[in-house]
Amino acid sequence: MRKHVILLAALALSALLAFGCGGGDGDEKVVKIGFNIPLTGDIPKVGESSKNAAEMLKKRINDAGGLRVGEEMLPLEFVYEDNESKAESAVSAALKLIEQDRVLGLIGPQSSKQAIPAGEVADANMTPMISPWSTNPTTTKNRPYVFRACFLDPFQGPVAAKFATEEFGADKAAVLYDIASDYPKGLAEFFTKAFEEIHGKGSVVASETFTTKDQDFSAQLTNIVNSDADVLFLPQYYSEVALIAKQAHDLGWDKPILGSDSWGSAELMNLCGDDCKGQFFTTHYAAAGATGKTKEFIEDYEAAYGETPDDVAALTWDAIHIMLDAVQRAGLNGELEQRREEVMTALGGMASFEGITGTMSFNEDGDPVKCAVVVKINDQGEFTFYKSVCP
Amino acid sequence: MRRLTVPLILAAVLGLLVTLAQGGGLDLYTQSVLMFMGINVIMSASLNLINGHMGEFACGHAAFMAVGAYVSSLITVALFAQDTVFGAPLLPESLSVAFFPLALLAGAAVASLFGLLVAIPSFKTRGDYLAIVTIAANYIVKSAIENIDAIGGARGFMGMRRVTTAMESTAELPWMLIWCFVTAVFCVWVIRRYVTSTYGKGVMAICQDEVAAEIMSVNTNRIKLVTFMLSSGLAGLAGGLFAHVVGYVNPGSFTILKSTEAMVMVYMGGMGSISGSVISAVAFTLLLEALRPLQILKWVIIPLILILLMMFRPEGIMGNKELSDVFPRLKKYFKFK
Amino acid sequence: METILQNILNALQWGSFYSLIALGYCLVYGVLLLINFAHGDVFMVGAYIAFFVATFFLGHYAFALPFDLPGWAILALSVPLVMILTAAVGVTLERVAYRPLRRKGAHRLYVVITALMCGLILSNGNLALLGASRRNFPELIDKVIFDFGWIRFTNLKVIVILTAVLVFIGLRLIVTRTKIGMAMRAISWDKFAIPLMGIPVDTVIVFTFILGSSVAGLGGLLFAMSYPILDPYMGAMVGWKAFIAAVVGGIGSIRGAFAGGFLLGFVEIMVVAVFPSTFRDLISFTILLIIMTYKPTGLFGMARTTKI
């Protein structure tokens, strides 16, 4: 009997724990930004990179005394919430940041699977949100409070299709992608559409798929090798790219492989080695040979974390800067609700922004219009600038 | 009067929740935690029917949740929201409150039909062999949804938020909170009624000894059929609520991991104990939220807590007892068995 | 024709991994009737141990070895070391988590859930300890590609398939021809009578875990060599599918686990080869469902007599 009472008491205590820690009132003089990022789950590296970039930026600004808003120098305060790479967890995390931590704005979630529902929440609760990495059009569509820092799939797909045609003289292409993941699937579809517009229907001779976390691609690659495609388009994350490139070469694929912005991670060359050298991919920025602010960012990041920043880190960096820029122009006046609305207005009114991933301007949906870069992986394994494609 | 105590208390709790939510005493985050709690209660109680009361080992419960989620949200979005696939809403907003439970039930009905996918093999297969039938069912449903591009495929399906706003514009109430609460109570009530019915006795008989039950003229096939369909139908209800609370569904939310969560709640609460499932669902949801600040370590600590719980209480929180067995005085107000 | 031959080879390699993991499930299940859901993560730990052992011998750490070892020597050293270390992990799980529960006479499904939790701890603990970066397994042996024009395979593929067959034969010999194997079979028949016969049950169980986990370790090493990207969650998916393979083969039967692994490998690869690959999971699991409907106890499983 007593045992059960203790048990119930423990339960009640955990309930108190969950709700006892409400946030402050949000009116104090700090710039509080919430991060809704995947620190566990399928893509923990994405969360880690975002957090690294954010911590670096916070340190830099707070060491300099804070962010200048109007007359005052305000310190930055970042709150990180793990969304476990799950849609429902992203919703809870967004609500927690908005309601309990009372943040001024949200950065993230990174992948569209979480960014779409979290964007809905942010918009309904009138809190500005910038997703650095979500390329699905739905994320920002008809949502005045939601913005993003990257280009969209409908832009990147045709860029890759055109590049494959011009560079490799390809008139038949193969596509291999993860059907269960939003980003590769969307991009593969836009690539197929654009490629078939150039070369006629049926010019994508092999369209093969697999499921997230698969490690063996031999059957799909056997089909691709036996189709007479001239180029393989592979809009996958870097870890899968390494596996696929190796297995493709083992099975006798010696034609070019073309990738997308998800290749652009420092880890790619660690994992892939020789098999990725000489390949091309479209992305937001090229780390090797970068200049100015971009170079400075890369060097600082390397010094702090011992690795080259990937595109997520760079885009998160830009997204925070866009948010802070809007905060500076809006100022912090009145209650939290008013502040959020003014930041949203400032974000919406932003004509162009000079970021480390290039100059961008925003259209009416809150999507940036910016140039894509085609990067060649040279024999030293560096990502070198090859050409730039602007809309 | 005593018979009415529990319904009255439940009504009072609901009233309190609604007033608090309206008056701003409950912020949206707390509300969302409460709603997920309700959904988890349904999931764990309905899975307990199979894994606890019937003694089978089903580990693909998320499949039925997915079916319920998709079917009910397709219906509500077609009826009440402007959508790219279905075009203009078919019915006026004011009917949304009345039709929402019907859509939920429709989702539950289709989900229980999918329960046949597991129920029919269960006539011949038992134990661990049935376990992989359920896992296979989970993979099949997920993969099937991924392949239907009309409902978004891997990109997922959305528009349910507009349905909830339609309900809110009809009457300014926290509708999803109410629905979650009502449905959770309804589920527990249905399961309790089912377990105490003649069918329920048959379920227990199957759990104890299937062959003996068959000899004692229990129609085991029929009972299995009904139990699996009931359980998956209730999971479908949970799915419908989940879809409307999150406002977005995609097949990636209903993987084997989601099923595992339901399983964990069942065994944590105790096999065959309805109150155990409810308590463990509540505790599990709270634990998930309370340990958020630990980030990565959260998923090391939670399993550790569960392992320790198993060590010290190898039969789960409640064992196979109900709350009224532990506190006999409660029997005056309600009975489980 | 060429494609089919090539795909048969692909399926043999992929099936080998399912078989190796399924054998581990099956051994533990055969003795304890416990579905060791942590097995997939033990396999992952095996791959990570292989990574650290191999990079240690390659001198990637502060204290480099005074002499350079050739790749094959490192491989020869790694195999026993990885197997021993992984076996240690498996035995630790048994001692810390499963044995106390067994002693308390908990329902076996509670032990299954504990196993599931142990798996979560292994994978997430790995993530917390080693960070989110994935590891690249070094190439230990020079890759040789045999190219006959119509069919291509690497030496690694041959090694993997041969190892799976050898492990199967070895385990089968141990279980059917040795004394301890006999004890293992005996325990699976009657848990209560066996201690009375003077058989040390706990020793036999520990031995079973050693066997199962070391096979998982070997599988992890070969897996890391074939698919050289390691991440903390790599074991979960393969583990679930290998469990399915073990059950379809008839859980508890070594022959069944071996055959089930290859069956699943073949079904998955052939579905992709013949049908559009988007339907892979849909079709392959439907096939498994149909098999289970007609063979309710798997391919080689014995129908356990239900007591009346």
Coordinates of C-alpha atoms in Angstrom, one line a residue, chain B residues 51 55-57 59 117 120-121 124-133 135-137 139-144 146-147 208-212 215 256-257 260 263-264 266-271 296-297 299-300 302-304 306-307 310-316 319, chain C residues 29 33 35 37 96-98 100-101 104-114 116-118 120-121 124-125 127-128 237 240-241 243-244 246-252 278-283 285-286 288-289 292-298 301-302 306-308:
Chain B
N51 CA -0.6 -7.4 -25.8
G55 CA -1.4 -12.1 -24.4
E56 CA -0.3 -11.6 -28.0
F57 CA 2.8 -9.7 -29.0
C59 CA 4.5 -4.5 -32.4
L117 CA -4.4 -7.6 -42.1
I120 CA -6.6 -13.1 -40.2
P121 CA -3.1 -14.4 -40.0
K124 CA -3.1 -19.8 -37.3
T125 CA -0.1 -17.8 -36.1
R126 CA 0.8 -17.0 -32.5
G127 CA 3.4 -15.4 -30.4
D128 CA 6.6 -14.3 -32.1
Y129 CA 5.4 -15.3 -35.5
L130 CA 2.5 -13.0 -35.1
A131 CA 4.8 -10.3 -33.9
I132 CA 6.5 -10.2 -37.3
V133 CA 3.2 -10.2 -39.1
I135 CA 5.8 -5.5 -38.0
A136 CA 5.3 -6.4 -41.7
A137 CA 1.9 -4.8 -41.6
Y139 CA 6.1 -1.6 -43.1
I140 CA 3.4 -2.3 -45.7
V141 CA 1.1 0.5 -44.6
K142 CA 4.0 3.0 -44.4
S143 CA 5.3 2.0 -47.8
A144 CA 1.8 2.1 -49.3
E146 CA 4.6 6.7 -49.5
N147 CA 3.6 5.4 -52.9
Q208 CA -4.5 -18.2 -20.5
D209 CA -4.7 -21.2 -22.9
E210 CA -6.0 -21.0 -26.4
V211 CA -6.5 -24.7 -27.0
A212 CA -8.4 -25.1 -23.7
I215 CA -12.4 -26.8 -26.2
I256 CA 8.3 1.1 -36.1
L257 CA 9.6 3.6 -33.5
T260 CA 7.8 0.8 -30.0
M263 CA 4.7 -1.0 -26.6
V264 CA 6.9 0.6 -24.0
V266 CA 1.9 -1.0 -22.3
Y267 CA 4.6 -2.9 -20.5
M268 CA 5.6 0.0 -18.3
G269 CA 2.0 0.2 -17.1
G270 CA 1.5 -3.5 -16.7
M271 CA 0.0 -6.1 -19.0
I296 CA 20.8 13.8 -26.4
L297 CA 21.1 12.3 -22.9
W299 CA 17.2 9.1 -24.8
V300 CA 19.8 7.4 -22.6
I302 CA 14.6 7.4 -20.3
P303 CA 15.5 3.8 -21.2
L304 CA 17.6 3.6 -18.1
L306 CA 12.5 2.1 -17.6
I307 CA 15.1 -0.7 -17.1
M310 CA 11.6 -3.3 -14.7
M311 CA 14.3 -4.4 -12.2
F312 CA 12.4 -3.2 -9.1
R313 CA 8.9 -3.9 -10.4
P314 CA 9.2 -6.6 -13.0
E315 CA 5.5 -6.5 -13.6
G316 CA 5.2 -2.9 -14.6
G319 CA 1.1 -5.4 -12.6
Chain C
Y29 CA 16.0 -17.2 -28.7
L33 CA 12.9 -17.8 -25.7
I35 CA 13.9 -11.9 -28.5
F37 CA 16.1 -6.7 -29.5
V96 CA 23.3 -6.4 -15.9
A97 CA 19.9 -6.4 -17.5
Y98 CA 18.5 -9.8 -18.3
P100 CA 18.1 -10.1 -12.6
L101 CA 14.8 -10.1 -14.4
K104 CA 12.7 -12.5 -10.5
G105 CA 10.6 -14.6 -12.8
A106 CA 9.4 -11.7 -14.9
H107 CA 7.1 -12.4 -17.8
R108 CA 9.3 -12.9 -20.8
L109 CA 7.9 -9.9 -22.7
Y110 CA 9.2 -7.6 -20.0
V111 CA 12.6 -9.0 -20.7
V112 CA 12.0 -8.2 -24.4
I113 CA 11.2 -4.6 -23.5
T114 CA 14.3 -4.4 -21.4
L116 CA 14.7 -2.9 -26.5
M117 CA 15.7 -0.3 -23.9
C118 CA 19.2 -1.7 -23.8
L120 CA 18.3 2.4 -27.2
I121 CA 20.9 3.0 -24.6
N124 CA 22.0 6.9 -28.0
G125 CA 24.9 6.5 -25.6
L127 CA 25.7 9.3 -30.1
A128 CA 26.2 11.1 -26.8
M237 CA 17.0 -1.1 -39.2
W240 CA 14.6 -5.3 -37.1
K241 CA 14.8 -6.8 -40.6
F243 CA 14.7 -10.4 -36.7
I244 CA 12.0 -10.7 -39.3
A246 CA 15.0 -15.1 -38.2
V247 CA 11.3 -15.6 -37.6
V248 CA 10.4 -16.3 -41.2
G249 CA 13.1 -19.0 -41.2
G250 CA 11.5 -20.4 -38.0
I251 CA 12.9 -18.8 -34.9
G252 CA 15.0 -21.1 -32.8
T278 CA 9.5 2.4 -55.0
F279 CA 7.4 -0.7 -54.2
R280 CA 10.2 -2.6 -52.5
D281 CA 9.0 -2.6 -48.9
L282 CA 5.4 -3.0 -50.0
I283 CA 6.0 -6.1 -52.1
F285 CA 6.7 -7.6 -46.8
T286 CA 3.6 -8.7 -48.6
L288 CA 6.6 -12.4 -46.2
L289 CA 3.1 -12.1 -45.0
M292 CA 3.7 -16.6 -42.8
T293 CA 0.0 -17.3 -43.7
Y294 CA 0.9 -20.6 -45.3
K295 CA 3.7 -21.6 -43.0
P296 CA 2.6 -20.2 -39.6
T297 CA 5.8 -21.4 -37.8
G298 CA 8.2 -20.2 -40.5
G301 CA 10.2 -23.9 -37.4
M302 CA 8.8 -26.7 -35.4
T306 CA 0.5 -26.5 -27.1
K307 CA -0.4 -28.1 -23.8
I308 CA -3.9 -28.9 -23.0

